PDB file of C-alpha atoms in Angstrom:
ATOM      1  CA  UNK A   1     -10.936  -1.440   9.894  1.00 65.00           C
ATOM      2  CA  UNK A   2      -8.114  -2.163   8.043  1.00 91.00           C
ATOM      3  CA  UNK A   3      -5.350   0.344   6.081  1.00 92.00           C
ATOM      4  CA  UNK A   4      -6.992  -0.093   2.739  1.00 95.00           C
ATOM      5  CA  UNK A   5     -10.734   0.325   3.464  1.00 96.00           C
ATOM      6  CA  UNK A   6      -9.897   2.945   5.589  1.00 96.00           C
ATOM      7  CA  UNK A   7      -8.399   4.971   2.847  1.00 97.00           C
ATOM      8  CA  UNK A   8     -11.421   3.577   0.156  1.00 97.00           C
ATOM      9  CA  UNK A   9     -13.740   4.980   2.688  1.00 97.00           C
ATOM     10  CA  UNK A  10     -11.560   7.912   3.596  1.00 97.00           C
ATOM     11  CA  UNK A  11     -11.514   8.724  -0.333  1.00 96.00           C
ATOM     12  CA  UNK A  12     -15.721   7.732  -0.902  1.00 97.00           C
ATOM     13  CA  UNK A  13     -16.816  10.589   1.630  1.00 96.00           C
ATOM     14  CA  UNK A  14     -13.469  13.226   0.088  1.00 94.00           C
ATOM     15  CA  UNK A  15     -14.280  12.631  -3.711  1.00 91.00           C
ATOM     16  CA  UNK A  16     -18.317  13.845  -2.846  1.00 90.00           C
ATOM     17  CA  UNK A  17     -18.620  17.374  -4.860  1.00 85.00           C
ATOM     18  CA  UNK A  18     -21.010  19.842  -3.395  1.00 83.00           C
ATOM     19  CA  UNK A  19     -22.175  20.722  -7.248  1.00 80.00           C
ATOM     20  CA  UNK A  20     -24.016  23.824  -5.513  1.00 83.00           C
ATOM     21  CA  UNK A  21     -20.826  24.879  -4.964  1.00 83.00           C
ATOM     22  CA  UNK A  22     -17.937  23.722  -7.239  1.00 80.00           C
ATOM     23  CA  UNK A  23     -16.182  26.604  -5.881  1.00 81.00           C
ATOM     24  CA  UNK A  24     -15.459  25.152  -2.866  1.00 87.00           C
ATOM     25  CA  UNK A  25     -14.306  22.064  -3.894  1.00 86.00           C
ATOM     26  CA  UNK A  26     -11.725  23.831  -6.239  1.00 85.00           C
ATOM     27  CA  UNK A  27     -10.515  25.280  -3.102  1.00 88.00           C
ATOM     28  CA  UNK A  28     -10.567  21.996  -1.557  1.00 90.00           C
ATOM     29  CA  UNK A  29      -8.313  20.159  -3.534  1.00 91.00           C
ATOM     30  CA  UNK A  30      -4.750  21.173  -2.859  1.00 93.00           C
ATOM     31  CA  UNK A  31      -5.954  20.324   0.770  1.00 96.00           C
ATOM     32  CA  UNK A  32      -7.089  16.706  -0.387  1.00 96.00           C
ATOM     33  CA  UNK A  33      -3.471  16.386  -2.926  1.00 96.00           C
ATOM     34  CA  UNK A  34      -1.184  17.101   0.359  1.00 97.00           C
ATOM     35  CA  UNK A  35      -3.647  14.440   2.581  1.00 97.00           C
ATOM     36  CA  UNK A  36      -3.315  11.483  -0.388  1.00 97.00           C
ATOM     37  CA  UNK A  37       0.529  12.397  -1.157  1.00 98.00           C
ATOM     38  CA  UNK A  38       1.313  12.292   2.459  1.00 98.00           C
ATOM     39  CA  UNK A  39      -0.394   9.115   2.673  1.00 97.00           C
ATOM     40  CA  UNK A  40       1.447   7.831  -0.518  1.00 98.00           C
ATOM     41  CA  UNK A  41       4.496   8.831   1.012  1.00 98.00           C
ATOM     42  CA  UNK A  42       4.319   7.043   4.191  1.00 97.00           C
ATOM     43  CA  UNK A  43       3.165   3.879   2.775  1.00 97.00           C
ATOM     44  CA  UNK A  44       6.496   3.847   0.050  1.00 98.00           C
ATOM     45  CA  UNK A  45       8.354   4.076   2.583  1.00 98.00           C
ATOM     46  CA  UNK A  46       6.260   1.033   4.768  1.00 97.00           C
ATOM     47  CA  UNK A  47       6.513  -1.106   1.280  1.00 97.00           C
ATOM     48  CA  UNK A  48      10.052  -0.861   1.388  1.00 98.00           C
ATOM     49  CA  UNK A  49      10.322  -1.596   4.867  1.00 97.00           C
ATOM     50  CA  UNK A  50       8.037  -4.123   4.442  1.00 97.00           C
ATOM     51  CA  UNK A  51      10.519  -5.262   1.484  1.00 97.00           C
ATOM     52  CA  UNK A  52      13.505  -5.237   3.630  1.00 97.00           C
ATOM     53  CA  UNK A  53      12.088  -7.315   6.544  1.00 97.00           C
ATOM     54  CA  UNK A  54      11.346  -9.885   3.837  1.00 97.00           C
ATOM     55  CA  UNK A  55      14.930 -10.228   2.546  1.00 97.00           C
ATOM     56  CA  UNK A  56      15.965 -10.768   5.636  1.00 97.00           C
ATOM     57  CA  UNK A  57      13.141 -13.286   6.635  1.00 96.00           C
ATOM     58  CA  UNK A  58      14.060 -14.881   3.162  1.00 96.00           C
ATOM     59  CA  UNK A  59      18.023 -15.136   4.177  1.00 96.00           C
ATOM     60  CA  UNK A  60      17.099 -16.473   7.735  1.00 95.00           C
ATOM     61  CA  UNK A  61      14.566 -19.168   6.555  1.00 94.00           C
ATOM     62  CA  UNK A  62      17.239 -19.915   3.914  1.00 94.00           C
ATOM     63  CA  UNK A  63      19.530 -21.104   5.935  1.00 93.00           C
ATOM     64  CA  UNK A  64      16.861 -22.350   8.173  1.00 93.00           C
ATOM     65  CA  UNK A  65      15.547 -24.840   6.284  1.00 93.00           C
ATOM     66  CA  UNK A  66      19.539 -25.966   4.674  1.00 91.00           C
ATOM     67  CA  UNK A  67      19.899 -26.517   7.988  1.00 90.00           C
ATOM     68  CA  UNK A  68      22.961 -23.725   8.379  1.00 91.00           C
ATOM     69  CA  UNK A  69      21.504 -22.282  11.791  1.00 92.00           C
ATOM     70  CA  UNK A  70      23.129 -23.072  15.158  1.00 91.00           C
ATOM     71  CA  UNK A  71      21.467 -23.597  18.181  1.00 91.00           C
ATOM     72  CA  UNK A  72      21.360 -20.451  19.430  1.00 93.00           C
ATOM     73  CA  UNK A  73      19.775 -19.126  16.473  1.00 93.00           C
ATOM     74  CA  UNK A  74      17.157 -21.427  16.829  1.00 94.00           C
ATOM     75  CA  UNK A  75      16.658 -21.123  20.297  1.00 94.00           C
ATOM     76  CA  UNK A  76      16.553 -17.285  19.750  1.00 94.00           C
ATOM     77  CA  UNK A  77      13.458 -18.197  16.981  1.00 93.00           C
ATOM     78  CA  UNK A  78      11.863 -20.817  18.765  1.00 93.00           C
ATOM     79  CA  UNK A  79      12.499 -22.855  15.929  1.00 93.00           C
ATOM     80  CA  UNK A  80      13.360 -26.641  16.140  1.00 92.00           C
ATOM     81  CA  UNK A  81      16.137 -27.821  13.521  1.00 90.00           C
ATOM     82  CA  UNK A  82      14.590 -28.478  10.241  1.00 88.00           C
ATOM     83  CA  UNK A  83      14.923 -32.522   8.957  1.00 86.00           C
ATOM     84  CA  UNK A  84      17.107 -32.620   6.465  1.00 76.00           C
ATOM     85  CA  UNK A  85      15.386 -31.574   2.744  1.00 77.00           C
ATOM     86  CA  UNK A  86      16.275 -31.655  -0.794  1.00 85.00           C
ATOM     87  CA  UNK A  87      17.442 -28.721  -2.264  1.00 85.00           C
ATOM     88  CA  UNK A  88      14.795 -28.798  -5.435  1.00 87.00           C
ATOM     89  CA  UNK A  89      12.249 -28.850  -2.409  1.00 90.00           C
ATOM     90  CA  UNK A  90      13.694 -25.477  -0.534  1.00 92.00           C
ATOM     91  CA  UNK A  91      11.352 -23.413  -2.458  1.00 91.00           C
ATOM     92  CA  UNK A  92       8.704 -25.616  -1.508  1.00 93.00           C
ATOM     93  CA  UNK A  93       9.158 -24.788   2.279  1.00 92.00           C
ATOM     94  CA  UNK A  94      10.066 -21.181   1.570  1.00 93.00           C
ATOM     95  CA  UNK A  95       7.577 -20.538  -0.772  1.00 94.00           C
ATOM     96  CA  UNK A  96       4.808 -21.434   2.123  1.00 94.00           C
ATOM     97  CA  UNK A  97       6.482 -20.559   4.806  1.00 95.00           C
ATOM     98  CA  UNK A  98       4.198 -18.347   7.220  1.00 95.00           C
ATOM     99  CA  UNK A  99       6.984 -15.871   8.176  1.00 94.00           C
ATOM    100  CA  UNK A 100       7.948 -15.161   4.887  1.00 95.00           C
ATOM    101  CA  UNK A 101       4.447 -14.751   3.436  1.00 96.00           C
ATOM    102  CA  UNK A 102       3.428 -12.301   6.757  1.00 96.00           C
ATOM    103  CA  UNK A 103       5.951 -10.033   5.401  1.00 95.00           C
ATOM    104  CA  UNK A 104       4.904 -10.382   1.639  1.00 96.00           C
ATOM    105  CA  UNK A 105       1.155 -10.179   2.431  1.00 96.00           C
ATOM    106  CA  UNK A 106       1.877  -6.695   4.817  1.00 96.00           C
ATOM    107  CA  UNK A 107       4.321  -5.343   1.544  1.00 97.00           C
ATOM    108  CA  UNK A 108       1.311  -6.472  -1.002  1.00 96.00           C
ATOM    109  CA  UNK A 109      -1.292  -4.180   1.523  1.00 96.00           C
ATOM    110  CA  UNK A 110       1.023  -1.033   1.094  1.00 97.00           C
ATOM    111  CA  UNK A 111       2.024  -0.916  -2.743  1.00 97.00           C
ATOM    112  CA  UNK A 112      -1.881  -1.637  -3.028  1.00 97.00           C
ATOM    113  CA  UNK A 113      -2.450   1.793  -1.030  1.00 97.00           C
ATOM    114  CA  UNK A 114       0.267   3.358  -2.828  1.00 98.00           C
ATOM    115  CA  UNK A 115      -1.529   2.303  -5.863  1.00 98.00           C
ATOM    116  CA  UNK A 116      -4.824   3.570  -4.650  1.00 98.00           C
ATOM    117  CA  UNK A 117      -2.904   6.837  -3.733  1.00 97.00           C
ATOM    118  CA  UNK A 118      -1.776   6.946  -6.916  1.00 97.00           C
ATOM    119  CA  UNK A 119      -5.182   6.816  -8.714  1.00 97.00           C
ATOM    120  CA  UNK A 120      -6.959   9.016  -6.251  1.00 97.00           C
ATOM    121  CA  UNK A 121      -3.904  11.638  -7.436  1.00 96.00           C
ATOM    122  CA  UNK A 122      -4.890  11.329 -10.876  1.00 95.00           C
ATOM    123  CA  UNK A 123      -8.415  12.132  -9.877  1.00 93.00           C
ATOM    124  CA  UNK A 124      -7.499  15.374  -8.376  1.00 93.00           C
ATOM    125  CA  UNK A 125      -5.065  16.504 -11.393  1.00 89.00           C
ATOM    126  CA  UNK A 126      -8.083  16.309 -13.407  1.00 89.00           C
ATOM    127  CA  UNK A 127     -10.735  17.348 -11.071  1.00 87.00           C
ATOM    128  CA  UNK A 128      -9.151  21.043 -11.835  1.00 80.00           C
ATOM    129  CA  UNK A 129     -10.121  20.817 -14.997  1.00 82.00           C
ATOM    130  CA  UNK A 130     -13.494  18.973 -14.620  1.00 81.00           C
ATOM    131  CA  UNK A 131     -14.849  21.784 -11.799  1.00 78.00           C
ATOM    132  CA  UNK A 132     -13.788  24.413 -14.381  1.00 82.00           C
ATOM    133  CA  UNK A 133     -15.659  23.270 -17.344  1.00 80.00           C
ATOM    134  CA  UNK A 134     -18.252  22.765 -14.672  1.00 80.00           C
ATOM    135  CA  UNK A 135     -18.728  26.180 -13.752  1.00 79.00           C
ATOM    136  CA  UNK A 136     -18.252  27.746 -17.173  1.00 82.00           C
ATOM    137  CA  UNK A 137     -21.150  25.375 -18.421  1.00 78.00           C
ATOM    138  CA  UNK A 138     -23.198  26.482 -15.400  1.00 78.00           C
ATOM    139  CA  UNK A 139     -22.305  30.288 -16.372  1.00 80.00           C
ATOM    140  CA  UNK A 140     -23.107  29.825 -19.731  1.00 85.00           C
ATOM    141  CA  UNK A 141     -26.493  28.108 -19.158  1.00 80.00           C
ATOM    142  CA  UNK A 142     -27.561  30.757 -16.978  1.00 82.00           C
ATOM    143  CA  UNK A 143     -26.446  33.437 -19.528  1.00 79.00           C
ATOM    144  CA  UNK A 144     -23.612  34.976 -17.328  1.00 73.00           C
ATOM    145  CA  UNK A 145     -20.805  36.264 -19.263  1.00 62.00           C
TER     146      UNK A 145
END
């Protein structure tokens, strides 16, 4: 399973309130805000990674396809040198280059979870509140003080 659906599915079975006993679940949720803010955490920190990698990537395929890389730093890629290109067209080959969009595509999965993170955060801040006015409703309909 991959990072994302793990954490949709990881956040479908934690956001399940036991409404027999909202107690618990208020309990529960400083235990669920330090899970999702570690998670948040680590995948920041993977994003700009992620980030970083590209940059670099991005530099190296620059000069890959102006054809500024010597021999041995194409033998060190595998890479054969690139036939010469116009410079309107760079973008072209950079723009699709697999590399480049490996590192893009695995930054785009972790600001997605950090987004998700984010949301699911939310959720708790206000779940608080929600189980709250839960229980005083359920006090009040059965006439407890």
């Amino acid at each position: 399973m991959k990072p994302l659906e793990e954490l949709l599915e990881m956040w479908r079975q934690d956001s399940v309130i036991d409404r027999t006993e909202p107690g618990k679940a208020l309990i529960n949720i400083p235990q669920l805000h330090s899970k999702y803010v570690n998670i948040l955490s680590r995948h920041r920190l993977l994003s700009k990674e992620a980030e970083f990698k590209y940059h670099k990537m991005k530099k190296l395929k620059w000069e890959y396809y102006t054809g500024k890389l010597d021999d041995d730093d194409l033998a060190k890629h595998g890479w054969k040198p690139f036939p010469f290109v116009l410079k309107s067209d760079i973008t072209t080959y950079m723009d699709s280059d697999e590399d480049m969009n490996r590192y893009l595509a695995n930054k785009i999965v972790h600001d997605e979870i950090v987004d998700v993170c984010t949301a699911i955060l939310k959720e708790l801040n206000s779940r608080t509140f929600q189980l709250r006015d839960f229980i005083a409703w359920e006090r009040f309909i059965q006439g407890v003080g």
